[in-house]
PDB file of C-alpha atoms in Angstrom:
ATOM      1  CA  MET A   1       0.000   0.000   0.000  1.00  0.00           C
ATOM      2  CA  SER A   2       1.706   3.187  -1.157  1.00  0.00           C
ATOM      3  CA  SER A   3       1.776   6.327   0.951  1.00  0.00           C
ATOM      4  CA  ALA A   4       3.025   9.820   0.184  1.00  0.00           C
ATOM      5  CA  ILE A   5       4.504  12.196   2.743  1.00  0.00           C
ATOM      6  CA  ILE A   6       3.557  15.846   2.354  1.00  0.00           C
ATOM      7  CA  ILE A   7       5.621  18.309   4.382  1.00  0.00           C
ATOM      8  CA  LEU A   8       3.734  21.550   4.997  1.00  0.00           C
ATOM      9  CA  ALA A   9       6.344  24.320   5.103  1.00  0.00           C
ATOM     10  CA  ALA A  10       4.680  27.239   3.330  1.00  0.00           C
ATOM     11  CA  GLY A  11       3.957  29.593   6.232  1.00  0.00           C
ATOM     12  CA  ASN A  12       5.666  32.908   6.815  1.00  0.00           C
ATOM     13  CA  SER A  13       6.422  32.319  10.547  1.00  0.00           C
ATOM     14  CA  SER A  14       4.643  35.587  11.352  1.00  0.00           C
ATOM     15  CA  ARG A  15       5.135  35.298  15.112  1.00  0.00           C
ATOM     16  CA  LEU A  16       8.845  34.607  14.697  1.00  0.00           C
ATOM     17  CA  GLY A  17       9.632  37.187  12.015  1.00  0.00           C
ATOM     18  CA  LYS A  18      11.992  34.906  10.050  1.00  0.00           C
ATOM     19  CA  PRO A  19      11.640  31.492   8.384  1.00  0.00           C
ATOM     20  CA  LYS A  20      11.426  28.943  11.184  1.00  0.00           C
ATOM     21  CA  GLN A  21      12.012  26.220   8.594  1.00  0.00           C
ATOM     22  CA  LEU A  22      15.668  27.352   8.533  1.00  0.00           C
ATOM     23  CA  LEU A  23      16.269  27.543  12.288  1.00  0.00           C
ATOM     24  CA  THR A  24      18.859  24.985  13.349  1.00  0.00           C
ATOM     25  CA  TYR A  25      18.651  22.298  15.997  1.00  0.00           C
ATOM     26  CA  GLN A  26      21.478  19.855  16.668  1.00  0.00           C
ATOM     27  CA  GLY A  27      23.225  20.908  13.474  1.00  0.00           C
ATOM     28  CA  GLN A  28      20.270  20.600  11.094  1.00  0.00           C
ATOM     29  CA  THR A  29      17.623  23.033   9.932  1.00  0.00           C
ATOM     30  CA  LEU A  30      14.113  22.215  11.094  1.00  0.00           C
ATOM     31  CA  ILE A  31      12.983  21.450   7.573  1.00  0.00           C
ATOM     32  CA  ASP A  32      15.939  19.130   6.986  1.00  0.00           C
ATOM     33  CA  ILE A  33      15.122  17.241  10.210  1.00  0.00           C
ATOM     34  CA  THR A  34      11.664  16.539   8.779  1.00  0.00           C
ATOM     35  CA  ILE A  35      13.018  15.646   5.342  1.00  0.00           C
ATOM     36  CA  ALA A  36      15.636  13.310   6.878  1.00  0.00           C
ATOM     37  CA  ALA A  37      12.927  11.444   8.820  1.00  0.00           C
ATOM     38  CA  SER A  38      10.777  11.187   5.675  1.00  0.00           C
ATOM     39  CA  VAL A  39      13.475   9.782   3.398  1.00  0.00           C
ATOM     40  CA  LYS A  40      14.264   7.027   5.916  1.00  0.00           C
ATOM     41  CA  THR A  41      10.836   5.548   5.168  1.00  0.00           C
ATOM     42  CA  GLU A  42       9.701   3.606   2.107  1.00  0.00           C
ATOM     43  CA  PHE A  43       7.048   6.232   1.382  1.00  0.00           C
ATOM     44  CA  HIS A  44       6.996   8.029  -1.959  1.00  0.00           C
ATOM     45  CA  PRO A  45       6.643  10.664  -3.198  1.00  0.00           C
ATOM     46  CA  ILE A  46       7.818  13.100  -0.532  1.00  0.00           C
ATOM     47  CA  VAL A  47       6.481  16.558  -1.370  1.00  0.00           C
ATOM     48  CA  VAL A  48       7.693  19.702   0.400  1.00  0.00           C
ATOM     49  CA  VAL A  49       5.097  22.466   0.091  1.00  0.00           C
ATOM     50  CA  LEU A  50       6.769  25.876   0.168  1.00  0.00           C
ATOM     51  CA  GLY A  51       5.285  29.365   0.009  1.00  0.00           C
ATOM     52  CA  ALA A  52       6.806  32.284   1.882  1.00  0.00           C
ATOM     53  CA  TYR A  53      10.618  32.224   1.695  1.00  0.00           C
ATOM     54  CA  ALA A  54      10.400  29.488  -0.976  1.00  0.00           C
ATOM     55  CA  GLU A  55      13.624  30.385  -2.810  1.00  0.00           C
ATOM     56  CA  GLU A  56      15.625  30.865   0.379  1.00  0.00           C
ATOM     57  CA  ILE A  57      14.463  27.519   1.769  1.00  0.00           C
ATOM     58  CA  LYS A  58      15.107  25.670  -1.503  1.00  0.00           C
ATOM     59  CA  GLN A  59      18.640  27.036  -1.656  1.00  0.00           C
ATOM     60  CA  ARG A  60      19.448  25.937   1.883  1.00  0.00           C
ATOM     61  CA  SER A  61      17.557  22.673   2.099  1.00  0.00           C
ATOM     62  CA  ALA A  62      19.353  19.413   1.432  1.00  0.00           C
ATOM     63  CA  GLY A  63      16.545  17.205   0.176  1.00  0.00           C
ATOM     64  CA  ALA A  64      17.675  15.722  -3.115  1.00  0.00           C
ATOM     65  CA  GLU A  65      15.111  12.906  -2.809  1.00  0.00           C
ATOM     66  CA  VAL A  66      12.102  15.160  -2.365  1.00  0.00           C
ATOM     67  CA  PHE A  67       9.884  17.220  -4.643  1.00  0.00           C
ATOM     68  CA  TYR A  68       9.647  20.927  -3.859  1.00  0.00           C
ATOM     69  CA  ALA A  69       6.364  22.559  -4.827  1.00  0.00           C
ATOM     70  CA  VAL A  70       5.573  26.233  -4.311  1.00  0.00           C
ATOM     71  CA  ASN A  71       2.009  27.042  -3.277  1.00  0.00           C
ATOM     72  CA  GLU A  72       1.435  30.514  -4.682  1.00  0.00           C
ATOM     73  CA  ARG A  73      -1.719  30.761  -2.555  1.00  0.00           C
ATOM     74  CA  TRP A  74      -0.027  29.928   0.755  1.00  0.00           C
ATOM     75  CA  GLU A  75      -1.504  33.065   2.335  1.00  0.00           C
ATOM     76  CA  ASN A  76      -4.933  31.417   2.103  1.00  0.00           C
ATOM     77  CA  GLY A  77      -3.953  29.249   5.074  1.00  0.00           C
ATOM     78  CA  MET A  78      -3.067  25.671   5.924  1.00  0.00           C
ATOM     79  CA  SER A  79      -5.995  24.215   3.942  1.00  0.00           C
ATOM     80  CA  SER A  80      -4.617  25.628   0.724  1.00  0.00           C
ATOM     81  CA  SER A  81      -1.227  23.961   1.316  1.00  0.00           C
ATOM     82  CA  ILE A  82      -2.853  20.633   2.230  1.00  0.00           C
ATOM     83  CA  SER A  83      -4.907  20.522  -0.968  1.00  0.00           C
ATOM     84  CA  PHE A  84      -2.010  21.795  -3.094  1.00  0.00           C
ATOM     85  CA  GLY A  85       0.393  19.258  -1.571  1.00  0.00           C
ATOM     86  CA  LEU A  86      -1.983  16.371  -2.181  1.00  0.00           C
ATOM     87  CA  GLN A  87      -2.651  17.548  -5.727  1.00  0.00           C
ATOM     88  CA  THR A  88       1.116  17.633  -6.350  1.00  0.00           C
ATOM     89  CA  ALA A  89       1.651  14.152  -4.860  1.00  0.00           C
ATOM     90  CA  LEU A  90      -1.163  12.697  -6.999  1.00  0.00           C
ATOM     91  CA  ALA A  91       0.321  14.305 -10.119  1.00  0.00           C
ATOM     92  CA  ILE A  92       3.627  12.540  -9.363  1.00  0.00           C
ATOM     93  CA  GLU A  93       2.068   9.213  -8.339  1.00  0.00           C
ATOM     94  CA  PRO A  94      -1.661   8.890  -9.131  1.00  0.00           C
ATOM     95  CA  LYS A  95      -1.971   5.522  -7.392  1.00  0.00           C
ATOM     96  CA  ILE A  96      -1.062   6.552  -3.847  1.00  0.00           C
ATOM     97  CA  GLU A  97      -3.377   4.997  -1.276  1.00  0.00           C
ATOM     98  CA  ASN A  98      -2.583   7.272   1.671  1.00  0.00           C
ATOM     99  CA  ALA A  99      -1.197  10.734   2.322  1.00  0.00           C
ATOM    100  CA  ILE A 100       0.756  11.519   5.485  1.00  0.00           C
ATOM    101  CA  PHE A 101       0.786  15.230   6.316  1.00  0.00           C
ATOM    102  CA  THR A 102       3.481  16.622   8.553  1.00  0.00           C
ATOM    103  CA  VAL A 103       4.867  20.048   9.443  1.00  0.00           C
ATOM    104  CA  ALA A 104       8.397  21.424   9.434  1.00  0.00           C
ATOM    105  CA  ASP A 105       8.733  22.462  13.064  1.00  0.00           C
ATOM    106  CA  GLN A 106       8.172  19.318  15.144  1.00  0.00           C
ATOM    107  CA  VAL A 107      11.845  18.813  15.900  1.00  0.00           C
ATOM    108  CA  HIS A 108      11.445  15.369  17.449  1.00  0.00           C
ATOM    109  CA  ILE A 109       9.874  13.789  14.379  1.00  0.00           C
ATOM    110  CA  LYS A 110      11.261  10.366  13.471  1.00  0.00           C
ATOM    111  CA  ALA A 111      10.741   7.952  10.589  1.00  0.00           C
ATOM    112  CA  GLU A 112       9.182   5.530  13.081  1.00  0.00           C
ATOM    113  CA  ILE A 113       6.267   7.915  13.647  1.00  0.00           C
ATOM    114  CA  PHE A 114       5.425   7.913   9.936  1.00  0.00           C
ATOM    115  CA  GLU A 115       5.764   4.131   9.797  1.00  0.00           C
ATOM    116  CA  GLN A 116       3.565   3.677  12.844  1.00  0.00           C
ATOM    117  CA  LEU A 117       0.815   5.818  11.301  1.00  0.00           C
ATOM    118  CA  ASN A 118       0.852   3.496   8.298  1.00  0.00           C
ATOM    119  CA  SER A 119       0.962   0.242  10.268  1.00  0.00           C
ATOM    120  CA  VAL A 120      -1.860   1.345  12.611  1.00  0.00           C
ATOM    121  CA  HIS A 121      -3.965   2.249   9.570  1.00  0.00           C
ATOM    122  CA  GLN A 122      -3.395  -1.260   8.209  1.00  0.00           C
ATOM    123  CA  SER A 123      -4.001  -3.057  11.505  1.00  0.00           C
ATOM    124  CA  THR A 124      -7.105  -1.099  12.580  1.00  0.00           C
ATOM    125  CA  LEU A 125      -8.539  -0.395   9.107  1.00  0.00           C
ATOM    126  CA  LYS A 126      -9.214   3.152  10.309  1.00  0.00           C
ATOM    127  CA  ASN A 127      -8.769   5.595   7.453  1.00  0.00           C
ATOM    128  CA  ILE A 128      -7.493   8.569   9.474  1.00  0.00           C
ATOM    129  CA  VAL A 129      -4.600   8.133  11.903  1.00  0.00           C
ATOM    130  CA  THR A 130      -3.392  11.145  13.871  1.00  0.00           C
ATOM    131  CA  CYS A 131      -0.797  11.787  16.551  1.00  0.00           C
ATOM    132  CA  ALA A 132      -1.847  12.507  20.138  1.00  0.00           C
ATOM    133  CA  TYR A 133       0.026  14.940  22.380  1.00  0.00           C
ATOM    134  CA  ALA A 134      -0.710  17.611  24.983  1.00  0.00           C
ATOM    135  CA  GLU A 135      -4.397  16.632  25.203  1.00  0.00           C
ATOM    136  CA  THR A 136      -4.967  17.218  21.504  1.00  0.00           C
ATOM    137  CA  THR A 137      -4.423  15.421  18.198  1.00  0.00           C
ATOM    138  CA  GLY A 138      -2.696  16.617  15.081  1.00  0.00           C
ATOM    139  CA  THR A 139       0.220  16.154  12.738  1.00  0.00           C
ATOM    140  CA  PRO A 140       1.710  13.996  11.543  1.00  0.00           C
ATOM    141  CA  ALA A 141      -1.565  12.532  10.320  1.00  0.00           C
ATOM    142  CA  LEU A 142      -2.421   9.906   7.727  1.00  0.00           C
ATOM    143  CA  PHE A 143      -5.480  10.104   5.493  1.00  0.00           C
ATOM    144  CA  ASN A 144      -6.585   7.266   3.256  1.00  0.00           C
ATOM    145  CA  LYS A 145      -7.622   8.017  -0.328  1.00  0.00           C
ATOM    146  CA  LYS A 146     -11.230   7.720   0.854  1.00  0.00           C
ATOM    147  CA  TYR A 147     -10.794  11.310   2.059  1.00  0.00           C
ATOM    148  CA  PHE A 148      -8.706  12.714  -0.787  1.00  0.00           C
ATOM    149  CA  LYS A 149     -11.662  14.508  -2.365  1.00  0.00           C
ATOM    150  CA  GLU A 150     -12.460  16.291   0.908  1.00  0.00           C
ATOM    151  CA  LEU A 151      -8.793  17.199   1.401  1.00  0.00           C
ATOM    152  CA  LEU A 152      -8.565  18.605  -2.128  1.00  0.00           C
ATOM    153  CA  ASN A 153     -11.605  20.795  -1.422  1.00  0.00           C
ATOM    154  CA  LEU A 154     -10.431  22.184   1.924  1.00  0.00           C
ATOM    155  CA  THR A 155     -10.623  25.924   2.520  1.00  0.00           C
ATOM    156  CA  GLY A 156      -9.762  28.227   5.400  1.00  0.00           C
ATOM    157  CA  GLU A 157      -7.157  28.476   8.136  1.00  0.00           C
ATOM    158  CA  THR A 158      -7.895  25.371  10.175  1.00  0.00           C
ATOM    159  CA  GLY A 159      -6.449  22.722   7.898  1.00  0.00           C
ATOM    160  CA  ALA A 160      -8.015  19.278   8.259  1.00  0.00           C
ATOM    161  CA  LYS A 161      -9.315  19.674  11.840  1.00  0.00           C
ATOM    162  CA  ASN A 162     -12.940  19.588  10.683  1.00  0.00           C
ATOM    163  CA  LEU A 163     -12.380  16.278   8.916  1.00  0.00           C
ATOM    164  CA  LEU A 164     -11.185  14.786  12.196  1.00  0.00           C
ATOM    165  CA  LYS A 165     -14.360  15.993  13.922  1.00  0.00           C
ATOM    166  CA  THR A 166     -16.651  14.842  11.117  1.00  0.00           C
ATOM    167  CA  HIS A 167     -15.068  11.401  10.794  1.00  0.00           C
ATOM    168  CA  GLY A 168     -14.249  10.652  14.428  1.00  0.00           C
ATOM    169  CA  ASP A 169     -15.578   7.101  14.092  1.00  0.00           C
ATOM    170  CA  ASP A 170     -13.010   6.409  11.352  1.00  0.00           C
ATOM    171  CA  THR A 171     -10.097   7.994  13.254  1.00  0.00           C
ATOM    172  CA  VAL A 172      -7.515   6.477  15.575  1.00  0.00           C
ATOM    173  CA  ASN A 173      -4.538   8.081  17.353  1.00  0.00           C
ATOM    174  CA  ILE A 174      -0.991   7.058  18.111  1.00  0.00           C
ATOM    175  CA  PRO A 175       1.008   8.628  20.953  1.00  0.00           C
ATOM    176  CA  PHE A 176       3.686  11.188  20.029  1.00  0.00           C
ATOM    177  CA  GLU A 177       4.184  13.107  23.255  1.00  0.00           C
ATOM    178  CA  LEU A 178       7.155  15.079  21.902  1.00  0.00           C
ATOM    179  CA  GLY A 179       4.917  16.290  19.076  1.00  0.00           C
ATOM    180  CA  LYS A 180       3.783  19.069  21.400  1.00  0.00           C
ATOM    181  CA  ILE A 181       7.193  20.722  20.986  1.00  0.00           C
ATOM    182  CA  ASP A 182       6.980  22.969  17.963  1.00  0.00           C
ATOM    183  CA  ILE A 183       8.427  26.373  17.185  1.00  0.00           C
ATOM    184  CA  ASP A 184       6.174  29.402  16.769  1.00  0.00           C
ATOM    185  CA  THR A 185       8.034  32.129  18.659  1.00  0.00           C
ATOM    186  CA  GLU A 186      11.553  33.145  19.638  1.00  0.00           C
ATOM    187  CA  ALA A 187      10.750  31.954  23.173  1.00  0.00           C
ATOM    188  CA  ASP A 188       9.818  28.475  21.840  1.00  0.00           C
ATOM    189  CA  TYR A 189      13.131  28.294  20.028  1.00  0.00           C
ATOM    190  CA  ASN A 190      15.135  29.506  23.013  1.00  0.00           C
ATOM    191  CA  ASN A 191      13.427  26.915  25.231  1.00  0.00           C
ATOM    192  CA  LEU A 192      14.299  24.206  22.745  1.00  0.00           C
ATOM    193  CA  ILE A 193      17.955  25.219  22.498  1.00  0.00           C
ATOM    194  CA  ASN A 194      18.391  25.682  26.251  1.00  0.00           C
ATOM    195  CA  ASN A 195      16.756  22.373  27.174  1.00  0.00           C
ATOM    196  CA  LYS A 196      18.770  20.154  24.861  1.00  0.00           C
TER     197      LYS A 196
END
């Protein structure tokens, strides 16, 4: 069963004031940490959705095995990047069965998380598998092709949260406690660096 990984990295890091995708942690940029975890899996294609800072990120990112796609409508919010990323993945490989969406600022992401999403989907036959942390659920998250049409038609700022609410009976979670650590502000980044 083939799965794509779609890395959502189009935002302009408004609260940080500079591209968080290019902040470094343990010698790697945040986006390269996510790419490195993705390429350790068997999943293909791996699509990196860029928007703000696209050229700067492309120049500094090391992902030779990934497809970079620039969402010109990134300012329309997360939904626009989700649908654009899926559209791009399907153009590269029309027969993908699942799409795993992840973000570029969960610094503790590992290939095993992506693989676990896939294996739990297969073992439970649930068609949405999300990660659970800090009393919420979110990315990385796997969606089966059953939901591709809804993902392609997403609009607004909230991404796929409404799909999770609507299809709760077809959703299962895996634990990813370190998923709660993401970078939105300078304080988040300083906490990360000082707690290593």
